[in-house]
Tab-separated table of C-alpha atoms in Angstrom:
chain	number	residue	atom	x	y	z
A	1	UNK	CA	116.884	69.164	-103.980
A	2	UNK	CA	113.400	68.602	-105.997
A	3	UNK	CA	109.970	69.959	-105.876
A	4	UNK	CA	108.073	67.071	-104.946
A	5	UNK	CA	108.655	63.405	-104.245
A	6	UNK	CA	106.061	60.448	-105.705
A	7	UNK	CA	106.701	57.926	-103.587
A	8	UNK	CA	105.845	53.817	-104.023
A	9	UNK	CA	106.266	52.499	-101.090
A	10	UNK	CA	104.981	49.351	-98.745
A	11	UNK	CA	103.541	50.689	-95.745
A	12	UNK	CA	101.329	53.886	-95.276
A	13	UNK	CA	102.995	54.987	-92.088
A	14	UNK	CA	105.964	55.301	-94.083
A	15	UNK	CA	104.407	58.031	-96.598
A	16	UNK	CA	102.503	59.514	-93.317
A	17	UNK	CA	106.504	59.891	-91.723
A	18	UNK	CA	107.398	61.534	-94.902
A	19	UNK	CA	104.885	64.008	-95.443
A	20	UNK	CA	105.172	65.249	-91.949
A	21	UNK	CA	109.000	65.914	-92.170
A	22	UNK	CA	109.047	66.824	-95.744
A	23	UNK	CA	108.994	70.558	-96.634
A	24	UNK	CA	107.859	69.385	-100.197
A	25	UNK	CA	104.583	67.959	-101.414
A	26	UNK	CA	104.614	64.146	-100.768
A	27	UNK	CA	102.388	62.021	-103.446
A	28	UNK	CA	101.196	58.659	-102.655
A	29	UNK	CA	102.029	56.810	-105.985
A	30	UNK	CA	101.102	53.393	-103.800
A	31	UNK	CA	101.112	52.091	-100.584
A	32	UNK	CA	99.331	49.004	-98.926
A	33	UNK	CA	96.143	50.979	-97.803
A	34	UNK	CA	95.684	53.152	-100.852
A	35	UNK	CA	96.787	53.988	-104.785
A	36	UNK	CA	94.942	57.356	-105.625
A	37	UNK	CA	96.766	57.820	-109.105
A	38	UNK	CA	95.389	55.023	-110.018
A	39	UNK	CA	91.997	56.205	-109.231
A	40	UNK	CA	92.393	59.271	-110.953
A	41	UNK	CA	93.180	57.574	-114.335
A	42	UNK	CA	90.334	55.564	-113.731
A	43	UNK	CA	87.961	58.336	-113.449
A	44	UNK	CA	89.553	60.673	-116.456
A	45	UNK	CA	88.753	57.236	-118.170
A	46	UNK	CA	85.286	56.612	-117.132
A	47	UNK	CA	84.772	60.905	-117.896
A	48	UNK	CA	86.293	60.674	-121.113
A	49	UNK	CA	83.930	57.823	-121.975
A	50	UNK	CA	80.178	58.360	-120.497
A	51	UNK	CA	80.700	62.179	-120.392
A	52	UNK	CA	80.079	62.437	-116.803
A	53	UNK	CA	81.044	60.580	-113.528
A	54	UNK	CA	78.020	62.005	-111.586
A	55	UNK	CA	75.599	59.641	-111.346
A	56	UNK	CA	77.566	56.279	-112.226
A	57	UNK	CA	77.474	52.995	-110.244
A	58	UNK	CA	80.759	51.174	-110.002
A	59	UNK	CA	80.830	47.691	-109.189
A	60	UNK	CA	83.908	46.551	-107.898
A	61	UNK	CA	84.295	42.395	-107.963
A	62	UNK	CA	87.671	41.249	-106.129
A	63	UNK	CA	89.697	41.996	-103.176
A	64	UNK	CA	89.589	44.516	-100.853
A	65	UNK	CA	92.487	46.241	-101.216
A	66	UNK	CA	94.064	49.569	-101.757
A	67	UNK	CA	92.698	50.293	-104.839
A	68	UNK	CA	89.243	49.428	-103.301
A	69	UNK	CA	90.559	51.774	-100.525
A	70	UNK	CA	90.713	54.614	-103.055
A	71	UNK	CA	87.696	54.222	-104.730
A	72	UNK	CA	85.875	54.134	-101.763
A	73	UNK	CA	87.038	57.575	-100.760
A	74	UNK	CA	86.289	59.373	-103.635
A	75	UNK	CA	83.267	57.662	-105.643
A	76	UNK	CA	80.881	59.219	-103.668
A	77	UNK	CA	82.106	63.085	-103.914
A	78	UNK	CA	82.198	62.448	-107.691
A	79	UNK	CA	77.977	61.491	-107.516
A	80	UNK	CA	79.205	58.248	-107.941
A	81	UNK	CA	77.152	54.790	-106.180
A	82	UNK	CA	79.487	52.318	-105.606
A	83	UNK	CA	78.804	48.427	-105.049
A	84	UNK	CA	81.354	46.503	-103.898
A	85	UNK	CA	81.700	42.291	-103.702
A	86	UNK	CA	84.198	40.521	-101.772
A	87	UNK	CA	85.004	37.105	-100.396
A	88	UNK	CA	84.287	36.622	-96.645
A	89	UNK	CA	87.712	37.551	-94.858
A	90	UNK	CA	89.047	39.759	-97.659
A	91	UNK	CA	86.271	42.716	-96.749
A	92	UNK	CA	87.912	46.274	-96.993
A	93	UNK	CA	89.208	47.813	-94.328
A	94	UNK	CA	86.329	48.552	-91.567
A	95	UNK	CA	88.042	52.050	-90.572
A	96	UNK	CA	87.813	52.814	-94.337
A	97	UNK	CA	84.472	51.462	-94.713
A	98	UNK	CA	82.954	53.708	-92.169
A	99	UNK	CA	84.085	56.785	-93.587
A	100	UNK	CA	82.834	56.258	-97.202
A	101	UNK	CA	79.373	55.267	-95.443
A	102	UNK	CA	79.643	58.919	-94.159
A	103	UNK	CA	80.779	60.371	-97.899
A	104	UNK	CA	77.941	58.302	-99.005
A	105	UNK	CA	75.040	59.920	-96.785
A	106	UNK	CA	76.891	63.483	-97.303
A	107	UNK	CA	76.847	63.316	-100.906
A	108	UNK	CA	73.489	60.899	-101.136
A	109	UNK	CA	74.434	57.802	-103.204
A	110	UNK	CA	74.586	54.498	-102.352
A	111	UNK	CA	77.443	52.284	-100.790
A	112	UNK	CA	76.614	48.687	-100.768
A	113	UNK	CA	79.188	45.784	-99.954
A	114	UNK	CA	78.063	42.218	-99.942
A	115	UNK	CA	79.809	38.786	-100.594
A	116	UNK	CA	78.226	38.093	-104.369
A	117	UNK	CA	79.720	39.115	-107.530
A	118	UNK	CA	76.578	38.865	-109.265
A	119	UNK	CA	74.552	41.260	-106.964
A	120	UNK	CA	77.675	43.426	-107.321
A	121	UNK	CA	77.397	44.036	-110.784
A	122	UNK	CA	73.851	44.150	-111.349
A	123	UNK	CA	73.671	47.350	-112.945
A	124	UNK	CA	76.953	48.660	-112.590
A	125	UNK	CA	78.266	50.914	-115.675
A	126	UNK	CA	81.615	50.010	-114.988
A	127	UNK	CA	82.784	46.809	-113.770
A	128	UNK	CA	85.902	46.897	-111.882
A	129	UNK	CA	88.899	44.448	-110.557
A	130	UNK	CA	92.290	43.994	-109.533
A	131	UNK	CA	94.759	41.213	-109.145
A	132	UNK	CA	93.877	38.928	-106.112
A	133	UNK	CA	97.425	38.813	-105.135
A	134	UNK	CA	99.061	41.862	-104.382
A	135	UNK	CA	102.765	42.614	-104.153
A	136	UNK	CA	104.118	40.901	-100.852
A	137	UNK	CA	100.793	38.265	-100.319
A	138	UNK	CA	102.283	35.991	-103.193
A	139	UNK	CA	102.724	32.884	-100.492
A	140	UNK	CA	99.183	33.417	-99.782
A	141	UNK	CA	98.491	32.878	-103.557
A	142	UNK	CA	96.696	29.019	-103.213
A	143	UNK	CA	94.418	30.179	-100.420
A	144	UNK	CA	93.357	33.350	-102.034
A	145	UNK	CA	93.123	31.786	-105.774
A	146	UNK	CA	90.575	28.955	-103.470
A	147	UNK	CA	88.769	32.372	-101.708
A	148	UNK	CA	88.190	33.664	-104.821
A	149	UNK	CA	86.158	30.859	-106.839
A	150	UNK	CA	83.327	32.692	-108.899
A	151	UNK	CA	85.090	35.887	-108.470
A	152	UNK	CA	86.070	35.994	-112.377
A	153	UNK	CA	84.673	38.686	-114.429
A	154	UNK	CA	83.075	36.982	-117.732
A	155	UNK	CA	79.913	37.816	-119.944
A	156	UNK	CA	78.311	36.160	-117.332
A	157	UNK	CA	78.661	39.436	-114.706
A	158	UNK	CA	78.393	41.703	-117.840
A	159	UNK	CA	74.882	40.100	-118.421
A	160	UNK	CA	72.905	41.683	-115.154
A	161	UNK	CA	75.337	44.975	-115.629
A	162	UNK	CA	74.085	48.084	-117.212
A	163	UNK	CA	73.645	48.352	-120.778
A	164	UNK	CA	76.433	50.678	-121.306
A	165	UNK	CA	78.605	48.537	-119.321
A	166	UNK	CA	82.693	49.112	-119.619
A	167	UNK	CA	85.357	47.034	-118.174
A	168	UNK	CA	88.307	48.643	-115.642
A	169	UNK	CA	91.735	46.730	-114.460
A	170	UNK	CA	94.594	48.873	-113.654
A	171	UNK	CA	97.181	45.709	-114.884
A	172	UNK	CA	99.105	43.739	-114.857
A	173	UNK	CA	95.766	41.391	-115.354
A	174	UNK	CA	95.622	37.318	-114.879
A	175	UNK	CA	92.888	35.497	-116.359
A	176	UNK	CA	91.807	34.166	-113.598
A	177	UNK	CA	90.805	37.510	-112.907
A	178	UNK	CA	88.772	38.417	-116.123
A	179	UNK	CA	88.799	36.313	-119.168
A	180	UNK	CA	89.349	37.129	-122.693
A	181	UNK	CA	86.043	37.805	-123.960
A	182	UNK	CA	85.533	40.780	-121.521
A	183	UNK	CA	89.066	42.033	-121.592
A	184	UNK	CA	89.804	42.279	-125.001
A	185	UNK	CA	85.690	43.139	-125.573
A	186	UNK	CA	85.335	46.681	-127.294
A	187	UNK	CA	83.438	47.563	-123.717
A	188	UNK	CA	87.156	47.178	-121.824
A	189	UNK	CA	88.909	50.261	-121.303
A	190	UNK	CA	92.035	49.009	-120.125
A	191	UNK	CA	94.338	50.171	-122.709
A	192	UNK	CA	92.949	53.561	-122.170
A	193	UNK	CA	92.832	53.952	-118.609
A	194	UNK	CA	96.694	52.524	-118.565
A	195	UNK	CA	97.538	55.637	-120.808
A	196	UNK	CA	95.714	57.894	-118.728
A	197	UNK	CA	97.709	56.957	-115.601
A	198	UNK	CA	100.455	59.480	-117.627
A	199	UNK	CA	98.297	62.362	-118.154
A	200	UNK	CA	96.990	62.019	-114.099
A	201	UNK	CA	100.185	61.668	-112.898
């Protein structure tokens, strides 16, 4: 009855089930191990504003999560380097991790993950996050809020970036997260990348 379902849903497996018995085209519009929409707003955003994606370093600060998960599969077939920072115990997903190391060598940029924020962003055009507590982890909310001490984004991070730096949350965003002075900074693109999840989708 329609020509293509965008789906939200909890667990991957469920959009794998549905793609396979669909006859329709089956978008992933979220799941717990990746959020590409999101992604591609992100990048029409970062395009729109240096120009060019090729040749970019990313530095994602936060969780590793889906939208980590996204970014990792794509920066590097865009040119892009991508340096990634997260606590001990919230590390990406290893099976994930081991494919963008291939994307990385096939397309030659870099893929770096380590556990420091600061080393993260040192040099990074665009700084990146996400909340800490995704949908369905909020009774994990103390422990991660505790894992993720020094994980803030502030002028601080911004300081070792690049000097072009820009600012990236897909929202809703907690301060905890990023304070004001980077968020509402002129270098945040927030507002923009949330209105370019409408012209990607």
């Amino acid at each position: 009855m329609t020509d293509a379902v965008l789906a939200r849903v909890y667990k991957q497996s469920d959009l794998d089930i549905l793609a396979k018995e669909a006859s329709i085209p089956i978008i992933n519009g979220l799941s717990d191990l990746y959020h590409p929409i999101q992604i591609l707003a992100d990048y029409l955003t970062l395009q729109e504003h240096y120009g060019s994606l090729k040749g970019l370093t990313l530095s994602w600060i936060g969780d590793g999560n889906n939208i980590l998960h996204s970014i990792m599969m794509s920066a590097a077939k865009f040119g892009m380097h991508l340096q990634v920072a997260t606590p001990k115990g919230y590390e990406p997903d290893p099976s994930i991790t081991k494919l963008a190391e291939q994307y990385a060598k096939e397309n030659g940029t870099k893929l770096s993950l380590m556990n420091d924020p600061l080393e993260a962003a040192r040099g990074g055009n665009a700084l990146i996050t996400d909340t800490w507590i995704s949908m369905g982890q909020e009774e994990e909310k103390k422990k991660r809020l505790q894992a993720f001490q020094g994980y803030q984004v502030t002028m601080k991070t911004a300081k070792v970036a690049a000097s072009d730096w820009t600012f990236l949350h897909c929202l809703p965003r907690k301060p905890e997260e990023v304070d004001d002075e980077v968020f509402y900074s002129p270098r945040s693109l927030v507002f923009p990348e949330a209105e370019n999840r409408k012209w990607t989708i």
